[in-house]
Short mmCIF file of C-alpha atoms and ligand atoms in Angstrom, two decimals:
data_model
loop_
_atom_site.label_atom_id
_atom_site.label_comp_id
_atom_site.label_asym_id
_atom_site.label_seq_id
_atom_site.Cartn_x
_atom_site.Cartn_y
_atom_site.Cartn_z
CA MET A 1 173.42 50.15 88.12
CA ARG A 2 176.88 49.56 89.55
CA LEU A 3 177.87 47.87 86.32
CA ARG A 4 176.66 50.78 84.26
CA ILE A 5 178.64 53.31 86.27
CA GLU A 6 181.69 51.12 85.87
CA GLN A 7 181.13 50.90 82.12
CA PHE A 8 180.63 54.65 82.03
CA PHE A 9 183.94 55.18 83.83
CA ARG A 10 185.70 52.80 81.50
CA ARG A 11 184.27 54.50 78.46
CA LEU A 12 185.19 58.03 79.54
CA PRO A 13 187.30 58.60 76.46
CA LEU A 14 189.58 61.37 77.72
CA LEU A 15 190.62 59.68 80.95
CA PRO A 16 193.74 57.54 80.98
CA SER A 17 193.20 54.07 82.46
CA ARG A 18 195.28 54.90 85.57
CA THR A 19 193.11 57.87 86.54
CA ARG A 20 192.43 57.83 90.29
CA ILE A 21 188.93 57.09 91.56
CA SER A 22 188.82 60.46 93.35
CA THR A 23 189.42 62.25 90.04
CA LYS A 24 186.80 60.14 88.31
CA ILE A 25 184.20 60.77 91.03
CA THR A 26 184.97 64.49 91.01
CA LEU A 27 184.65 64.74 87.25
CA LEU A 28 181.48 62.71 87.18
CA TYR A 29 179.75 64.75 89.88
CA ALA A 30 180.94 68.07 88.45
CA ALA A 31 179.61 66.99 85.05
CA ILE A 32 176.25 66.01 86.58
CA LEU A 33 176.07 69.35 88.42
CA PHE A 34 176.95 71.17 85.20
CA VAL A 35 174.16 69.43 83.28
CA VAL A 36 171.68 70.14 86.10
CA LEU A 37 172.67 73.82 86.23
CA ILE A 38 172.40 74.19 82.46
CA PHE A 39 169.04 72.45 82.46
CA THR A 40 167.56 74.60 85.24
CA SER A 41 168.96 77.78 83.62
CA VAL A 42 167.43 76.87 80.26
CA VAL A 43 164.05 76.07 81.83
CA MET A 44 164.15 79.29 83.84
CA GLY A 45 165.24 81.38 80.81
CA VAL A 46 162.53 79.93 78.56
CA GLY A 47 159.93 80.55 81.27
CA ILE A 48 160.91 84.17 81.74
CA TYR A 49 161.17 84.73 77.98
CA PHE A 50 157.70 83.34 77.44
CA SER A 51 156.13 85.36 80.25
CA PHE A 52 157.67 88.59 78.87
CA TYR A 53 156.30 88.00 75.39
CA HIS A 54 152.97 87.05 76.83
CA GLN A 55 152.86 90.24 78.88
CA ALA A 56 153.63 92.35 75.79
CA GLU A 57 150.88 90.57 73.90
CA LYS A 58 148.41 91.17 76.66
CA GLU A 59 149.22 94.87 76.85
CA ILE A 60 148.72 95.31 73.08
CA ASN A 61 145.42 93.41 73.22
CA ILE A 62 144.07 95.47 76.11
CA SER A 63 145.06 98.77 74.44
CA MET A 64 143.62 97.68 71.09
CA HIS A 65 140.26 96.59 72.53
CA HIS A 66 139.99 99.78 74.52
CA VAL A 67 140.58 102.00 71.47
CA MET A 68 138.32 99.93 69.16
CA ARG A 69 135.49 99.99 71.66
CA ASN A 70 135.75 103.77 71.97
CA ILE A 71 135.85 104.17 68.17
CA GLU A 72 132.57 102.23 67.97
CA THR A 73 130.94 104.49 70.56
CA GLY A 74 132.45 107.61 68.93
CA LYS A 75 134.25 108.66 72.11
CA ALA A 76 137.59 108.20 70.44
CA PHE A 77 137.02 111.22 68.19
CA SER A 78 136.77 113.68 71.03
CA PRO A 79 140.18 115.33 71.88
CA GLY A 80 139.70 114.57 75.62
CA PHE A 81 139.94 110.82 74.96
CA TRP A 82 143.55 111.00 73.70
CA GLN A 83 144.61 113.36 76.46
CA SER A 84 143.54 110.72 79.03
CA ASN A 85 146.22 108.43 77.51
CA PRO A 86 144.13 105.37 76.52
CA LEU A 87 147.13 103.17 75.70
CA LEU A 88 149.06 101.12 78.27
CA PRO A 89 152.66 102.30 78.86
CA GLY A 90 155.02 101.09 76.13
CA VAL A 91 152.26 100.59 73.54
CA VAL A 92 152.45 102.88 70.51
CA MET A 93 149.58 103.49 68.17
CA ARG A 94 149.58 104.73 64.59
CA VAL A 95 146.67 105.42 62.25
CA THR A 96 147.13 105.15 58.48
CA ASP A 97 144.69 106.05 55.77
CA ILE A 98 143.88 103.95 52.73
CA THR A 99 147.08 105.10 50.98
CA GLY A 100 149.23 104.01 53.92
CA GLU A 101 149.96 107.59 54.97
CA VAL A 102 150.33 108.03 58.73
CA VAL A 103 147.60 110.40 59.92
CA TYR A 104 148.07 109.96 63.63
CA ASP A 105 151.08 108.77 65.68
CA THR A 106 151.44 108.57 69.48
CA ASP A 107 155.27 108.28 69.25
CA PRO A 108 156.99 109.53 66.05
CA ARG A 109 160.44 108.39 67.37
CA TYR A 110 159.38 104.81 66.86
CA PRO A 111 160.70 102.96 63.74
CA SER A 112 158.59 103.67 60.70
CA LEU A 113 155.92 101.23 59.54
CA GLY A 114 157.99 100.62 56.39
CA MET A 115 160.92 99.41 58.48
CA ILE A 116 158.64 97.28 60.59
CA GLU A 117 157.09 95.78 57.47
CA SER A 118 160.47 94.97 55.99
CA GLY A 119 161.65 93.41 59.30
CA ARG A 120 158.54 91.24 59.59
CA MET A 121 159.41 87.63 60.26
CA LYS A 122 157.19 85.72 57.88
CA ASN A 123 158.62 82.26 58.29
CA TRP A 124 159.72 82.42 61.85
CA LYS A 125 157.65 83.53 64.77
CA PRO A 126 158.02 82.52 68.42
CA PHE A 127 155.76 79.49 68.88
CA TRP A 128 153.85 81.24 71.63
CA ALA A 129 152.98 84.41 69.62
CA SER A 130 149.22 84.65 68.82
CA ASP A 131 147.95 84.39 65.22
CA GLN A 132 146.68 87.98 65.06
CA MET A 133 150.13 89.33 65.72
CA ASP A 134 153.22 89.78 63.66
CA VAL A 135 156.68 89.95 65.01
CA ALA A 136 159.26 92.16 63.38
CA ARG A 137 162.97 92.53 64.01
CA VAL A 138 164.20 96.05 63.79
CA TYR A 139 167.65 97.10 65.01
CA ASN A 140 168.06 93.92 67.01
CA MET A 141 164.88 94.42 68.87
CA ALA A 142 161.67 92.48 68.66
CA VAL A 143 158.52 94.49 67.92
CA TYR A 144 155.05 93.15 68.35
CA HIS A 145 152.64 94.48 65.73
CA ALA A 146 148.83 94.13 65.67
CA THR A 147 146.37 95.83 63.24
CA GLY A 148 142.66 96.64 63.14
CA ASP A 149 140.51 98.64 60.61
CA PHE A 150 137.73 101.17 61.16
CA THR A 151 135.68 103.59 59.04
CA TYR A 152 135.32 107.30 59.75
CA GLU A 153 133.25 109.65 57.61
CA GLY A 154 133.23 107.14 54.74
CA GLN A 155 137.03 106.65 54.81
CA VAL A 156 138.72 103.38 55.84
CA TYR A 157 141.57 103.77 58.30
CA ARG A 158 143.96 101.21 59.80
CA LEU A 159 145.11 101.15 63.40
CA HIS A 160 148.63 99.83 64.14
CA PHE A 161 149.55 98.88 67.68
CA LEU A 162 153.24 98.39 68.41
CA ARG A 163 155.11 97.26 71.46
CA THR A 164 158.86 96.63 71.77
CA ILE A 165 160.31 94.30 74.28
CA THR A 166 163.79 95.83 74.34
CA SER A 167 164.04 96.17 78.12
CA GLU A 168 162.87 92.60 78.49
CA THR A 169 165.42 91.30 75.98
CA ASP A 170 168.13 93.34 77.74
CA TYR A 171 167.08 91.81 81.01
CA LEU A 172 167.14 88.37 79.44
CA ALA A 173 170.61 88.96 78.00
CA THR A 174 171.91 90.04 81.43
CA LEU A 175 170.24 87.06 83.03
CA GLN A 176 171.83 84.76 80.45
CA ARG A 177 175.29 86.14 81.22
CA MET A 178 174.73 85.84 84.95
CA VAL A 179 173.48 82.28 84.63
CA LEU A 180 176.51 81.39 82.50
CA VAL A 181 178.92 82.93 85.01
CA THR A 182 177.25 81.25 88.02
CA THR A 183 177.19 77.92 86.17
CA ILE A 184 180.91 78.16 85.47
CA ILE A 185 181.65 79.26 89.07
CA GLY A 186 179.42 76.44 90.39
CA PHE A 187 181.22 73.97 88.17
CA ILE A 188 184.64 75.12 89.37
CA ILE A 189 183.53 75.02 93.04
CA ALA A 190 182.13 71.52 92.48
CA LEU A 191 185.43 70.44 90.94
CA ILE A 192 187.56 71.81 93.78
CA ALA A 193 185.22 70.69 96.59
CA GLY A 194 184.71 67.29 94.95
CA TYR A 195 188.43 66.80 94.58
CA PHE A 196 189.17 67.61 98.23
CA LEU A 197 186.20 65.64 99.54
CA SER A 198 186.78 62.51 97.51
CA ASN A 199 190.48 62.69 98.37
CA ARG A 200 189.59 62.83 102.05
CA ILE A 201 187.05 60.05 101.79
CA LEU A 202 189.43 57.76 99.92
CA LYS A 203 192.44 58.49 102.12
CA PRO A 204 191.91 55.36 104.29
CA LEU A 205 191.93 53.32 101.09
CA ARG A 206 195.36 54.65 100.18
CA THR A 207 196.64 53.96 103.70
CA MET A 208 195.29 50.42 103.37
CA THR A 209 197.10 49.94 100.07
CA GLN A 210 200.37 51.10 101.63
CA THR A 211 199.96 48.71 104.59
CA VAL A 212 199.01 45.80 102.36
CA ARG A 213 202.09 46.41 100.22
CA LYS A 214 204.25 45.94 103.30
CA ILE A 215 202.69 42.60 104.21
CA GLU A 216 204.99 39.76 103.22
CA VAL A 217 204.85 36.02 103.78
CA GLU A 218 207.64 36.39 106.36
CA ASN A 219 205.86 39.27 108.01
CA MET A 220 202.21 38.39 108.24
CA ASP A 221 201.64 39.99 111.66
CA ARG A 222 200.91 43.41 110.23
CA ARG A 223 197.24 44.46 110.16
CA ILE A 224 195.33 47.31 108.54
CA GLU A 225 194.31 50.10 110.87
CA VAL A 226 190.49 50.04 111.02
CA PRO A 227 189.05 53.57 110.58
CA PRO A 228 186.90 54.66 113.56
CA SER A 229 183.87 55.28 111.32
CA LYS A 230 181.43 52.42 110.81
CA ASP A 231 181.34 52.73 107.03
CA GLU A 232 182.35 50.64 104.02
CA MET A 233 186.03 51.49 104.57
CA ALA A 234 185.95 50.11 108.12
CA GLU A 235 184.12 47.05 106.82
CA LEU A 236 186.73 46.54 104.10
CA ALA A 237 189.60 46.90 106.61
CA GLU A 238 187.96 44.45 109.04
CA THR A 239 187.24 41.93 106.29
CA PHE A 240 190.78 42.20 105.05
CA ASN A 241 192.18 41.72 108.56
CA HIS A 242 190.01 38.64 109.03
CA MET A 243 191.23 37.27 105.74
CA LEU A 244 194.83 37.86 106.87
CA ASP A 245 194.07 36.07 110.17
CA ARG A 246 192.79 33.07 108.27
CA LEU A 247 195.68 33.11 105.81
CA GLN A 248 198.20 33.39 108.62
CA ALA A 249 196.58 30.53 110.54
CA GLY A 250 196.52 28.38 107.38
CA PHE A 251 200.10 29.27 106.63
CA LYS A 252 201.25 28.42 110.15
CA GLN A 253 199.33 25.14 109.97
CA GLN A 254 201.04 24.36 106.69
CA GLN A 255 204.46 25.10 108.14
CA GLN A 256 203.67 23.00 111.19
CA PHE A 257 202.51 20.17 108.96
CA VAL A 258 205.71 20.21 106.93
CA SER A 259 207.93 20.33 110.01
CA ASP A 260 205.93 17.55 111.75
CA ALA A 261 206.04 15.40 108.64
CA SER A 262 209.82 15.83 108.27
CA HIS A 263 210.25 15.06 111.94
CA GLU A 264 208.19 11.88 111.63
CA LEU A 265 210.16 10.74 108.59
CA ARG A 266 213.51 11.44 110.23
CA THR A 267 213.18 8.70 112.87
CA PRO A 268 212.69 5.73 110.50
CA VAL A 269 215.36 7.05 108.15
CA THR A 270 217.83 7.33 111.07
CA VAL A 271 216.98 3.79 112.17
CA ILE A 272 217.42 2.46 108.62
CA LEU A 273 220.76 4.25 108.29
CA GLY A 274 221.89 2.87 111.66
CA TYR A 275 221.06 -0.70 110.68
CA SER A 276 222.61 -0.29 107.25
CA ASP A 277 225.83 0.79 108.95
CA LEU A 278 225.62 -2.18 111.33
CA LEU A 279 225.03 -4.55 108.43
CA SER A 280 227.93 -3.17 106.41
CA ARG A 281 230.28 -3.74 109.37
CA TRP A 282 229.16 -7.06 110.83
CA GLY A 283 226.30 -8.26 108.70
CA ARG A 284 228.45 -10.40 106.44
CA SER A 285 230.05 -12.32 109.34
CA ASP A 286 227.27 -12.36 111.96
CA LYS A 287 224.06 -14.09 110.92
CA GLU A 288 222.14 -12.79 113.94
CA VAL A 289 223.01 -9.18 113.16
CA LEU A 290 222.06 -9.78 109.55
CA ASP A 291 218.60 -11.12 110.46
CA GLU A 292 217.89 -8.39 113.00
CA GLY A 293 219.10 -5.65 110.65
CA ILE A 294 216.96 -6.83 107.74
CA ALA A 295 213.87 -7.23 109.95
CA SER A 296 214.28 -3.76 111.44
CA ILE A 297 214.90 -2.10 108.09
CA CYS A 298 211.76 -3.83 106.71
CA SER A 299 209.61 -2.73 109.63
CA GLU A 300 210.85 0.88 109.52
CA ALA A 301 210.35 1.03 105.76
CA GLU A 302 206.81 -0.25 106.30
CA ASN A 303 206.20 2.47 108.93
CA MET A 304 207.51 5.03 106.51
CA GLN A 305 205.29 3.76 103.75
CA GLN A 306 202.22 3.97 105.99
CA LEU A 307 203.15 7.47 107.07
CA ILE A 308 203.64 8.59 103.48
CA GLU A 309 200.27 7.07 102.50
CA LYS A 310 198.57 9.02 105.28
CA LEU A 311 200.35 12.24 104.38
CA LEU A 312 199.34 11.84 100.76
CA PHE A 313 195.73 11.19 101.80
CA LEU A 314 195.61 14.39 103.85
CA ALA A 315 197.34 16.40 101.13
CA ARG A 316 194.75 15.20 98.60
CA ALA A 317 191.96 15.98 101.08
CA ASP A 318 193.33 19.52 101.59
CA GLN A 319 193.49 20.09 97.86
CA LYS A 320 189.98 18.61 97.48
CA ARG A 321 191.45 15.96 95.18
CA GLN A 322 190.53 12.97 97.35
CA VAL A 323 187.83 11.27 95.32
CA LEU A 324 184.89 9.55 96.96
CA HIS A 325 182.61 7.15 95.11
CA LYS A 326 179.43 7.19 97.13
CA GLU A 327 176.86 4.45 96.63
CA MET A 328 174.03 2.68 98.50
CA LEU A 329 175.73 0.57 101.09
CA GLU A 330 174.54 -1.99 103.63
CA LEU A 331 176.52 -0.91 106.66
CA SER A 332 175.89 -4.07 108.70
CA GLU A 333 177.64 -6.20 106.06
CA LEU A 334 180.63 -3.88 105.97
CA ILE A 335 180.91 -3.85 109.79
CA ALA A 336 180.66 -7.66 109.96
CA ASP A 337 183.45 -7.99 107.40
CA VAL A 338 185.76 -5.46 109.10
CA VAL A 339 185.24 -7.12 112.50
CA LYS A 340 185.92 -10.61 111.06
CA LYS A 341 189.25 -9.45 109.63
CA MET A 342 190.12 -7.69 112.89
CA GLN A 343 189.45 -10.91 114.84
CA ILE A 344 192.04 -12.69 112.70
CA VAL A 345 194.70 -9.99 113.16
CA ALA A 346 194.18 -9.07 116.83
CA LYS A 347 195.08 -12.40 118.36
CA ASP A 348 195.81 -11.03 121.84
CA HIS A 349 192.42 -9.27 122.17
CA THR A 350 188.81 -10.33 122.23
CA VAL A 351 186.98 -8.59 119.43
CA THR A 352 183.18 -8.98 119.64
CA LEU A 353 180.34 -7.77 117.49
CA GLY A 354 177.15 -6.90 119.39
CA VAL A 355 173.90 -5.70 117.81
CA ASN A 356 174.39 -5.09 114.11
CA ASP A 357 171.14 -3.57 112.78
CA ALA A 358 170.61 -3.49 109.05
CA ALA A 359 171.20 0.04 107.79
CA LEU A 360 171.28 1.44 104.29
CA ILE A 361 173.66 4.36 103.98
CA TYR A 362 174.88 6.44 101.04
CA ALA A 363 178.65 6.38 101.35
CA ASP A 364 182.01 5.55 99.82
CA PRO A 365 182.75 1.95 100.93
CA VAL A 366 186.54 2.31 100.69
CA THR A 367 186.88 5.31 103.00
CA ILE A 368 184.15 4.12 105.42
CA ARG A 369 186.06 0.86 105.82
CA GLN A 370 189.27 2.88 106.27
CA MET A 371 187.59 4.97 109.00
CA LEU A 372 186.35 1.92 110.91
CA ARG A 373 189.81 0.37 110.61
CA ILE A 374 191.41 3.46 112.13
CA PHE A 375 189.16 3.25 115.23
CA LEU A 376 189.65 -0.50 115.57
CA ASP A 377 193.44 -0.32 115.03
CA ASN A 378 193.62 2.33 117.77
CA ALA A 379 191.45 0.23 120.07
CA VAL A 380 193.86 -2.69 119.61
CA LYS A 381 196.95 -0.45 119.88
CA TYR A 382 195.85 1.24 123.08
CA THR A 383 194.39 -1.77 124.83
CA PRO A 384 196.79 -4.08 126.63
CA ALA A 385 196.78 -7.74 125.61
CA GLY A 386 193.78 -9.63 126.96
CA GLY A 387 191.47 -6.60 126.67
CA THR A 388 188.11 -6.58 124.93
CA ILE A 389 186.96 -4.57 121.95
CA THR A 390 183.23 -4.40 121.31
CA ILE A 391 181.51 -3.10 118.21
CA ALA A 392 177.78 -2.47 117.95
CA SER A 393 175.54 -0.79 115.41
CA LYS A 394 172.06 0.21 116.50
CA LEU A 395 169.25 2.19 114.80
CA CYS A 396 168.56 5.53 116.50
CA PRO A 397 165.01 6.22 117.78
CA ASP A 398 164.58 8.91 115.08
CA ARG A 399 165.04 6.11 112.48
CA LYS A 400 167.11 8.52 110.42
CA HIS A 401 170.51 7.64 111.86
CA ILE A 402 172.44 4.62 112.95
CA LEU A 403 174.71 4.73 115.99
CA VAL A 404 177.92 2.76 115.72
CA THR A 405 179.84 2.29 118.98
CA LEU A 406 183.43 1.11 119.16
CA ALA A 407 184.42 0.44 122.75
CA ASP A 408 187.65 -0.87 124.25
CA THR A 409 188.91 -1.62 127.72
CA GLY A 410 192.25 0.08 127.10
CA ILE A 411 194.31 2.84 128.64
CA GLY A 412 191.71 5.55 127.98
CA ILE A 413 192.25 9.23 127.19
CA ALA A 414 192.35 12.01 129.79
CA LYS A 415 189.52 14.59 129.54
CA GLU A 416 191.81 17.45 128.48
CA GLU A 417 193.29 15.33 125.68
CA GLN A 418 189.98 14.22 124.19
CA GLU A 419 189.51 17.47 122.26
CA ARG A 420 192.96 17.32 120.75
CA ILE A 421 193.29 13.71 119.57
CA PHE A 422 191.74 14.64 116.19
CA GLU A 423 194.46 17.19 115.45
CA ARG A 424 197.14 16.27 112.97
CA PHE A 425 200.23 14.63 114.50
CA TYR A 426 198.72 14.89 117.95
CA ARG A 427 199.60 11.95 120.16
CA VAL A 428 198.90 11.51 123.82
CA ASP A 429 202.15 11.09 125.72
CA THR A 430 202.29 7.28 125.71
CA SER A 431 205.23 7.13 128.12
CA ARG A 432 202.99 8.50 130.87
CA THR A 433 200.12 6.21 130.05
CA LYS A 434 202.58 3.31 130.05
CA ILE A 435 201.22 1.46 127.09
CA GLY A 436 202.18 -2.17 127.25
CA ASN A 437 202.62 -3.21 123.62
CA GLY A 438 204.99 -0.33 122.83
CA VAL A 439 203.27 0.73 119.60
CA GLY A 440 204.11 4.13 118.19
CA GLY A 441 201.54 5.81 115.99
CA THR A 442 201.86 8.79 113.69
CA GLY A 443 199.07 10.93 115.16
CA LEU A 444 197.40 11.13 111.74
CA GLY A 445 194.84 8.33 111.95
CA LEU A 446 192.09 10.22 113.76
CA SER A 447 192.48 13.35 111.60
CA ILE A 448 191.93 11.17 108.55
CA ALA A 449 188.91 9.55 110.26
CA ARG A 450 187.51 12.98 111.07
CA TRP A 451 187.86 14.10 107.45
CA ILE A 452 186.11 10.98 106.17
CA ALA A 453 183.33 11.45 108.75
CA ALA A 454 182.85 15.09 107.70
CA GLN A 455 182.50 14.03 104.07
CA HIS A 456 179.64 11.72 105.07
CA ASP A 457 177.93 14.00 107.63
CA ILE A 458 178.90 11.59 110.38
CA ALA A 459 179.09 13.02 113.92
CA ILE A 460 181.84 11.65 116.17
CA ARG A 461 181.74 11.69 119.96
CA VAL A 462 184.23 10.21 122.37
CA GLU A 463 183.80 9.04 125.97
CA SER A 464 186.82 7.85 127.86
CA GLU A 465 188.13 7.24 131.33
CA PRO A 466 191.88 6.79 131.80
CA GLY A 467 192.60 3.20 132.80
CA GLN A 468 189.02 2.11 132.07
CA GLY A 469 188.72 2.30 128.31
CA THR A 470 187.47 4.43 125.44
CA THR A 471 184.26 4.45 123.43
CA PHE A 472 183.82 6.23 120.12
CA PHE A 473 180.23 6.96 118.99
CA LEU A 474 179.56 7.50 115.29
CA THR A 475 176.15 8.83 114.28
CA ILE A 476 175.70 8.00 110.59
CA PRO A 477 172.75 9.32 108.54
CA LEU A 478 170.62 6.65 106.85
CA VAL A 479 169.31 6.86 103.32
CA ASP A 480 165.93 8.59 103.48
CA GLU A 481 163.55 6.08 101.90
CA ASN A 482 161.14 8.84 100.89
CA ASP A 483 163.78 10.42 98.62
P1 LIG B 1 198.10 7.37 116.28
O1 LIG B 1 198.70 7.01 114.97
O2 LIG B 1 199.08 7.93 117.23
O3 LIG B 1 197.24 6.32 116.83
P2 LIG B 1 195.63 8.80 116.00
O4 LIG B 1 195.36 10.09 115.33
O5 LIG B 1 194.92 7.62 115.49
O6 LIG B 1 197.19 8.63 115.92
O7 LIG B 1 195.34 8.98 117.52
C1 LIG B 1 195.78 10.11 118.22
C2 LIG B 1 196.02 9.79 119.67
O8 LIG B 1 194.78 9.53 120.30
C3 LIG B 1 196.83 8.56 119.86
O9 LIG B 1 198.20 8.87 119.89
C4 LIG B 1 196.35 8.05 121.20
O10 LIG B 1 197.10 8.60 122.24
C5 LIG B 1 194.95 8.55 121.31
N1 LIG B 1 193.96 7.48 121.06
C6 LIG B 1 193.30 7.21 119.94
N2 LIG B 1 192.46 6.16 120.07
C7 LIG B 1 192.60 5.73 121.34
C8 LIG B 1 192.02 4.68 122.12
N3 LIG B 1 191.11 3.82 121.60
N4 LIG B 1 192.42 4.55 123.39
C9 LIG B 1 193.31 5.38 123.91
N5 LIG B 1 193.92 6.39 123.26
C10 LIG B 1 193.56 6.57 121.97
#
């Protein structure tokens, strides 16, 4: 329906494409009103027209039957009968003999029978006129004409009954004019009222357009005033404001991301520049400076490379370009492998694998491995040397999930920080927690882990006690064997 109205609007041939909605609505409704008025007027006119003709017909019939009956009984030939006025008002009677000569006439002022005969409409007759009647047009008036024969003293005579409907046609003509005038006045009133009303109704829309025009990227605080009514306009304004809220939040996040990323990249670049300067001054003569400089530049460049990799990962994830190749995967094998490699790297910590239940999951092996590595790297980073890291993977009682726990005996995370560690670039102030091995992270690891988990419907929960250690719980859905 909506589509059809739209097509109708578009097809309105006389309207330029920039015609305002208020004008279009006004024109459409005025046109509908006009058609309705014309239709009702036509129906009313035809009804009245028909009832008038029918009335005239009835009057002729009644008069004719009355006279004919009285001719049969002979009463009609007594002078008293005609004085009692046997015809209904408006009906005229004429009697002609066999030669067509008028021998009796109740109204000689009436058009002659010759004129009526010549005005007889042979091919056209109102569809409602009865078969026994003729209709003649004389001087712009319609005359109904019915005939009947009788015999008197051996002579055949013909009775003519006539009835004009001049007053009725006059009335109809007046009615037609009045209907036309009221239709035109109604149309004009509809146009004016429609124009003002639709203008009023659409005013909030224009105000919205003006406000929206003023909203710029640098000035995203502006909001549309929500009309007090609870109608579509208010809904539109609210929806638009919500959209602006979301856009603004996204935009701020983006700006924050760019500034955090630049900040993170500045430190290694400054260190590299510092060592390059040192090398250019004393590197050639002092072997110790040379070795230290090269080692530091290498390590900073490595940090930078890792940071850039993480940034690229998140950028791809944001743009939904990070591809995952999900497949059936035996999680226990993957965990065993990751733990084995971790045991080789983390020489200062005890890395142990507890229960490792067999579990078939549908996942992307590369990113799942990456996620587990992030948790284990953190566990090593934030656990002083000599600490223990324990991994376990146990089937849940519902047999639809597997619970992977990654626990360490490290520095722990304060309650108020636990919510925030998954945010991008968020790092707990390590100077206060006095981390022993002096590692500096980027604050991106857990946000990457969270994204990977979300892509696999994995729920993450953290439990931690500062100074005691941290445990991450991952609830991973298993492949439903019934599928
Ligand atoms: P980072 O690169 O700094 O490790 P993450 O996003 O991986 O970034 O972690 C965010 C912060 O969460 C870290 O800076 C750290 O303070 C805290 N955190 C993460 N894992 C642990 C853990 N196992 N023990 C203590 N703190 C942790």
